[in-house]
């Protein structure tokens, strides 16, 4: 195959990587100078060895013999020192580039639409951000500079061999193309193998991440054996992908070693005959060639190995740059920075689809006045939560317009828009951190005193102080140390402490115990007072005090009105929902 996929190095991709060396260009060029110095030192020692053998040993001249031995020792030590500097600073450069690219990637992903995350595997994103970054760092930290160094050393040694004895050099150069050809074939197949390895690593990470996250479900439904079998299949494919690389290495390196040994033997044989016949070669030249042949072939084998690392890094870079090339941002073209909203909200004939040609909202229109509490009710899938997603601009609408205070929300900067809208979700997400940090999200403008005052105001301070260490209590990953009701209270306080202009409660009491629900109901009455609030609810008992209730079904608004107005409609949609929920002995819940 001769397509781009099989090319050893994607030049455009490499140029993009090279751009990340700009902050470190002095170091980059310094490493190139070290490459030249190391190449010169690799020739200096064989040259001194040749001179010492021919001028001191063969002529039995002891004068200065020790000096040349010590000089070779000194050059060897200097070479080792420069090699240390080269290895350290090339790795330093690689890891700094990893940091820069990872920062850019994570910052970029933070701006993606929710659609991207809806359609992307968390495990794959983790692989790109962590594992693939390490591979990219190795491009400059281990492989590229090492390859440049080895190639420069090989070139210098080749010219020096020709200078010493062209006949012996020809013997070496006859076998060299065979090694180069084997290296080329090896690199071609290794690139394919590493692409397969990266795919299987992503699959493995995605599978493990999802199963660990959903471990409770797996155990509740006794799916351990089934999932273990699936894991075995994925892990086996991962093993087979790696074994391909092992197979190619097992073939290439013995071939390279065999050709090197054959070359060394031929040089000793032919050069020895010339020395015996007092022809062109001298013992010093023969010694120099014996020393230089490993220096010529060993880098070639190392280049092949480093090329593996380089290709893995380039494959990883290609995957990372695909994410960086993804156009999935909300157009943040708004110029208006809003310090606060009065709270007038209007949806005008809004149409939206998560999947093309499958509309979720079908031209809905409604208005929320400043300070009103509006409830949106309906069956699951009616489009209630979608309204909140669009109000926060997590997605772009297809047509229609959404305004706040008569200002189209796409004309408002995303940051200021979202700072003025606080949302309490049904599925509360807490980070593995303290309660305080989960409430403030480490916003330096919100102090612990502010949080405690807000907690006391809505009646949750005592609950928090009952926990070990109070506000410093670590809730662990996803808040597993708290009950669902307690997590909901933390989420409620997190929304309240930001003092939003608009408050949204999305099924906020649907999965809490009666005690937590009572606290939330009390808090709701307090924080929704004189503040525009939208309550998304499936349970009608939570919305009876709303100023207006919007009833939705299949992405359309079926009815609007107060609780009493909607109940008075015989065979009305809201009345039917009410009958379904509360006529079985639960009418009192609405009274």
PDB file of N, CA and C in Angstrom, residues 98 101-102 105-106 109 116 121-136 195 197-203 205-206 315-324:
ATOM      1  N   UNK A  98       3.828  17.811  26.722  1.00  0.00           N
ATOM      2  CA  UNK A  98       2.645  17.062  27.159  1.00  0.00           C
ATOM      3  C   UNK A  98       1.726  17.974  27.964  1.00  0.00           C
ATOM      4  N   UNK A 101      -0.022  20.604  25.651  1.00  0.00           N
ATOM      5  CA  UNK A 101      -1.059  20.038  24.787  1.00  0.00           C
ATOM      6  C   UNK A 101      -2.245  19.557  25.613  1.00  0.00           C
ATOM      7  N   UNK A 102      -1.955  18.940  26.766  1.00  0.00           N
ATOM      8  CA  UNK A 102      -3.042  18.445  27.619  1.00  0.00           C
ATOM      9  C   UNK A 102      -3.883  19.607  28.141  1.00  0.00           C
ATOM     10  N   UNK A 105      -6.044  20.732  25.270  1.00  0.00           N
ATOM     11  CA  UNK A 105      -7.101  19.770  24.981  1.00  0.00           C
ATOM     12  C   UNK A 105      -8.220  19.857  26.015  1.00  0.00           C
ATOM     13  N   UNK A 106      -7.849  19.865  27.301  1.00  0.00           N
ATOM     14  CA  UNK A 106      -8.873  19.880  28.344  1.00  0.00           C
ATOM     15  C   UNK A 106      -9.673  21.178  28.300  1.00  0.00           C
ATOM     16  N   UNK A 109     -12.061  20.871  25.396  1.00  0.00           N
ATOM     17  CA  UNK A 109     -13.182  19.961  25.663  1.00  0.00           C
ATOM     18  C   UNK A 109     -14.214  20.621  26.581  1.00  0.00           C
ATOM     19  N   UNK A 116     -21.738  16.628  21.983  1.00  0.00           N
ATOM     20  CA  UNK A 116     -20.487  15.875  21.836  1.00  0.00           C
ATOM     21  C   UNK A 116     -20.377  14.794  22.905  1.00  0.00           C
ATOM     22  N   UNK A 121     -17.615   8.439  24.127  1.00  0.00           N
ATOM     23  CA  UNK A 121     -17.314   7.573  25.261  1.00  0.00           C
ATOM     24  C   UNK A 121     -16.388   8.291  26.240  1.00  0.00           C
ATOM     25  N   UNK A 122     -16.728   8.243  27.518  1.00  0.00           N
ATOM     26  CA  UNK A 122     -15.881   8.850  28.542  1.00  0.00           C
ATOM     27  C   UNK A 122     -14.508   8.180  28.554  1.00  0.00           C
ATOM     28  N   UNK A 123     -14.498   6.853  28.413  1.00  0.00           N
ATOM     29  CA  UNK A 123     -13.234   6.120  28.418  1.00  0.00           C
ATOM     30  C   UNK A 123     -12.306   6.557  27.294  1.00  0.00           C
ATOM     31  N   UNK A 124     -12.877   6.825  26.111  1.00  0.00           N
ATOM     32  CA  UNK A 124     -12.060   7.283  24.990  1.00  0.00           C
ATOM     33  C   UNK A 124     -11.468   8.646  25.284  1.00  0.00           C
ATOM     34  N   UNK A 125     -12.262   9.547  25.851  1.00  0.00           N
ATOM     35  CA  UNK A 125     -11.752  10.880  26.184  1.00  0.00           C
ATOM     36  C   UNK A 125     -10.651  10.799  27.236  1.00  0.00           C
ATOM     37  N   UNK A 126     -10.798   9.883  28.192  1.00  0.00           N
ATOM     38  CA  UNK A 126      -9.755   9.692  29.201  1.00  0.00           C
ATOM     39  C   UNK A 126      -8.473   9.190  28.542  1.00  0.00           C
ATOM     40  N   UNK A 127      -8.615   8.259  27.616  1.00  0.00           N
ATOM     41  CA  UNK A 127      -7.451   7.735  26.895  1.00  0.00           C
ATOM     42  C   UNK A 127      -6.732   8.846  26.143  1.00  0.00           C
ATOM     43  N   UNK A 128      -7.510   9.705  25.463  1.00  0.00           N
ATOM     44  CA  UNK A 128      -6.898  10.807  24.703  1.00  0.00           C
ATOM     45  C   UNK A 128      -6.163  11.775  25.631  1.00  0.00           C
ATOM     46  N   UNK A 129      -6.750  12.051  26.796  1.00  0.00           N
ATOM     47  CA  UNK A 129      -6.205  13.069  27.687  1.00  0.00           C
ATOM     48  C   UNK A 129      -5.029  12.554  28.505  1.00  0.00           C
ATOM     49  N   UNK A 130      -4.981  11.250  28.754  1.00  0.00           N
ATOM     50  CA  UNK A 130      -3.942  10.701  29.629  1.00  0.00           C
ATOM     51  C   UNK A 130      -2.951   9.849  28.828  1.00  0.00           C
ATOM     52  N   UNK A 131      -3.387   8.685  28.383  1.00  0.00           N
ATOM     53  CA  UNK A 131      -2.476   7.737  27.740  1.00  0.00           C
ATOM     54  C   UNK A 131      -1.887   8.275  26.447  1.00  0.00           C
ATOM     55  N   UNK A 132      -2.748   8.820  25.578  1.00  0.00           N
ATOM     56  CA  UNK A 132      -2.247   9.319  24.299  1.00  0.00           C
ATOM     57  C   UNK A 132      -1.274  10.476  24.489  1.00  0.00           C
ATOM     58  N   UNK A 133      -1.484  11.264  25.519  1.00  0.00           N
ATOM     59  CA  UNK A 133      -0.570  12.373  25.777  1.00  0.00           C
ATOM     60  C   UNK A 133       0.838  11.878  26.111  1.00  0.00           C
ATOM     61  N   UNK A 134       0.908  10.785  26.855  1.00  0.00           N
ATOM     62  CA  UNK A 134       2.223  10.223  27.173  1.00  0.00           C
ATOM     63  C   UNK A 134       2.934   9.769  25.896  1.00  0.00           C
ATOM     64  N   UNK A 135       2.175   9.226  24.972  1.00  0.00           N
ATOM     65  CA  UNK A 135       2.765   8.793  23.694  1.00  0.00           C
ATOM     66  C   UNK A 135       3.280   9.994  22.905  1.00  0.00           C
ATOM     67  N   UNK A 136       2.510  11.086  22.930  1.00  0.00           N
ATOM     68  CA  UNK A 136       2.934  12.287  22.207  1.00  0.00           C
ATOM     69  C   UNK A 136       4.205  12.858  22.828  1.00  0.00           C
ATOM     70  N   UNK A 195      -1.611   1.270  15.514  1.00  0.00           N
ATOM     71  CA  UNK A 195      -2.953   1.842  15.358  1.00  0.00           C
ATOM     72  C   UNK A 195      -3.995   0.884  15.954  1.00  0.00           C
ATOM     73  N   UNK A 197      -3.367  -1.303  18.301  1.00  0.00           N
ATOM     74  CA  UNK A 197      -3.171  -1.280  19.761  1.00  0.00           C
ATOM     75  C   UNK A 197      -3.919  -0.109  20.376  1.00  0.00           C
ATOM     76  N   UNK A 198      -3.796   1.092  19.783  1.00  0.00           N
ATOM     77  CA  UNK A 198      -4.452   2.272  20.338  1.00  0.00           C
ATOM     78  C   UNK A 198      -5.968   2.106  20.338  1.00  0.00           C
ATOM     79  N   UNK A 199      -6.519   1.509  19.279  1.00  0.00           N
ATOM     80  CA  UNK A 199      -7.967   1.271  19.239  1.00  0.00           C
ATOM     81  C   UNK A 199      -8.402   0.361  20.374  1.00  0.00           C
ATOM     82  N   UNK A 200      -7.650  -0.695  20.574  1.00  0.00           N
ATOM     83  CA  UNK A 200      -8.025  -1.656  21.613  1.00  0.00           C
ATOM     84  C   UNK A 200      -7.835  -1.079  23.014  1.00  0.00           C
ATOM     85  N   UNK A 201      -6.837  -0.216  23.199  1.00  0.00           N
ATOM     86  CA  UNK A 201      -6.663   0.451  24.498  1.00  0.00           C
ATOM     87  C   UNK A 201      -7.872   1.331  24.795  1.00  0.00           C
ATOM     88  N   UNK A 202      -8.349   2.055  23.779  1.00  0.00           N
ATOM     89  CA  UNK A 202      -9.539   2.904  23.956  1.00  0.00           C
ATOM     90  C   UNK A 202     -10.754   2.067  24.315  1.00  0.00           C
ATOM     91  N   UNK A 203     -10.924   0.947  23.604  1.00  0.00           N
ATOM     92  CA  UNK A 203     -12.060   0.061  23.893  1.00  0.00           C
ATOM     93  C   UNK A 203     -11.979  -0.477  25.318  1.00  0.00           C
ATOM     94  N   UNK A 205     -10.384   0.872  27.937  1.00  0.00           N
ATOM     95  CA  UNK A 205     -10.640   1.941  28.898  1.00  0.00           C
ATOM     96  C   UNK A 205     -12.123   2.274  28.999  1.00  0.00           C
ATOM     97  N   UNK A 206     -12.790   2.344  27.842  1.00  0.00           N
ATOM     98  CA  UNK A 206     -14.217   2.665  27.837  1.00  0.00           C
ATOM     99  C   UNK A 206     -15.013   1.602  28.581  1.00  0.00           C
ATOM    100  N   UNK A 315       0.423   8.382  15.963  1.00  0.00           N
ATOM    101  CA  UNK A 315      -0.955   7.861  15.968  1.00  0.00           C
ATOM    102  C   UNK A 315      -1.756   8.537  17.076  1.00  0.00           C
ATOM    103  N   UNK A 316      -1.137   8.655  18.265  1.00  0.00           N
ATOM    104  CA  UNK A 316      -1.808   9.313  19.385  1.00  0.00           C
ATOM    105  C   UNK A 316      -2.070  10.781  19.062  1.00  0.00           C
ATOM    106  N   UNK A 317      -1.091  11.452  18.450  1.00  0.00           N
ATOM    107  CA  UNK A 317      -1.256  12.865  18.096  1.00  0.00           C
ATOM    108  C   UNK A 317      -2.401  13.043  17.108  1.00  0.00           C
ATOM    109  N   UNK A 318      -2.503  12.128  16.159  1.00  0.00           N
ATOM    110  CA  UNK A 318      -3.584  12.203  15.179  1.00  0.00           C
ATOM    111  C   UNK A 318      -4.942  12.123  15.869  1.00  0.00           C
ATOM    112  N   UNK A 319      -5.049  11.257  16.880  1.00  0.00           N
ATOM    113  CA  UNK A 319      -6.311  11.105  17.609  1.00  0.00           C
ATOM    114  C   UNK A 319      -6.619  12.368  18.422  1.00  0.00           C
ATOM    115  N   UNK A 320      -5.583  12.909  19.063  1.00  0.00           N
ATOM    116  CA  UNK A 320      -5.789  14.109  19.880  1.00  0.00           C
ATOM    117  C   UNK A 320      -6.167  15.296  19.005  1.00  0.00           C
ATOM    118  N   UNK A 321      -5.489  15.451  17.873  1.00  0.00           N
ATOM    119  CA  UNK A 321      -5.780  16.578  16.996  1.00  0.00           C
ATOM    120  C   UNK A 321      -7.163  16.448  16.349  1.00  0.00           C
ATOM    121  N   UNK A 322      -7.656  15.231  16.220  1.00  0.00           N
ATOM    122  CA  UNK A 322      -9.023  15.066  15.728  1.00  0.00           C
ATOM    123  C   UNK A 322     -10.019  15.698  16.697  1.00  0.00           C
ATOM    124  N   UNK A 323      -9.726  15.559  18.004  1.00  0.00           N
ATOM    125  CA  UNK A 323     -10.594  16.214  18.994  1.00  0.00           C
ATOM    126  C   UNK A 323     -10.426  17.726  18.913  1.00  0.00           C
ATOM    127  N   UNK A 324      -9.168  18.180  18.796  1.00  0.00           N
ATOM    128  CA  UNK A 324      -8.922  19.621  18.709  1.00  0.00           C
ATOM    129  C   UNK A 324      -9.495  20.227  17.428  1.00  0.00           C
TER     130      UNK A 324
END
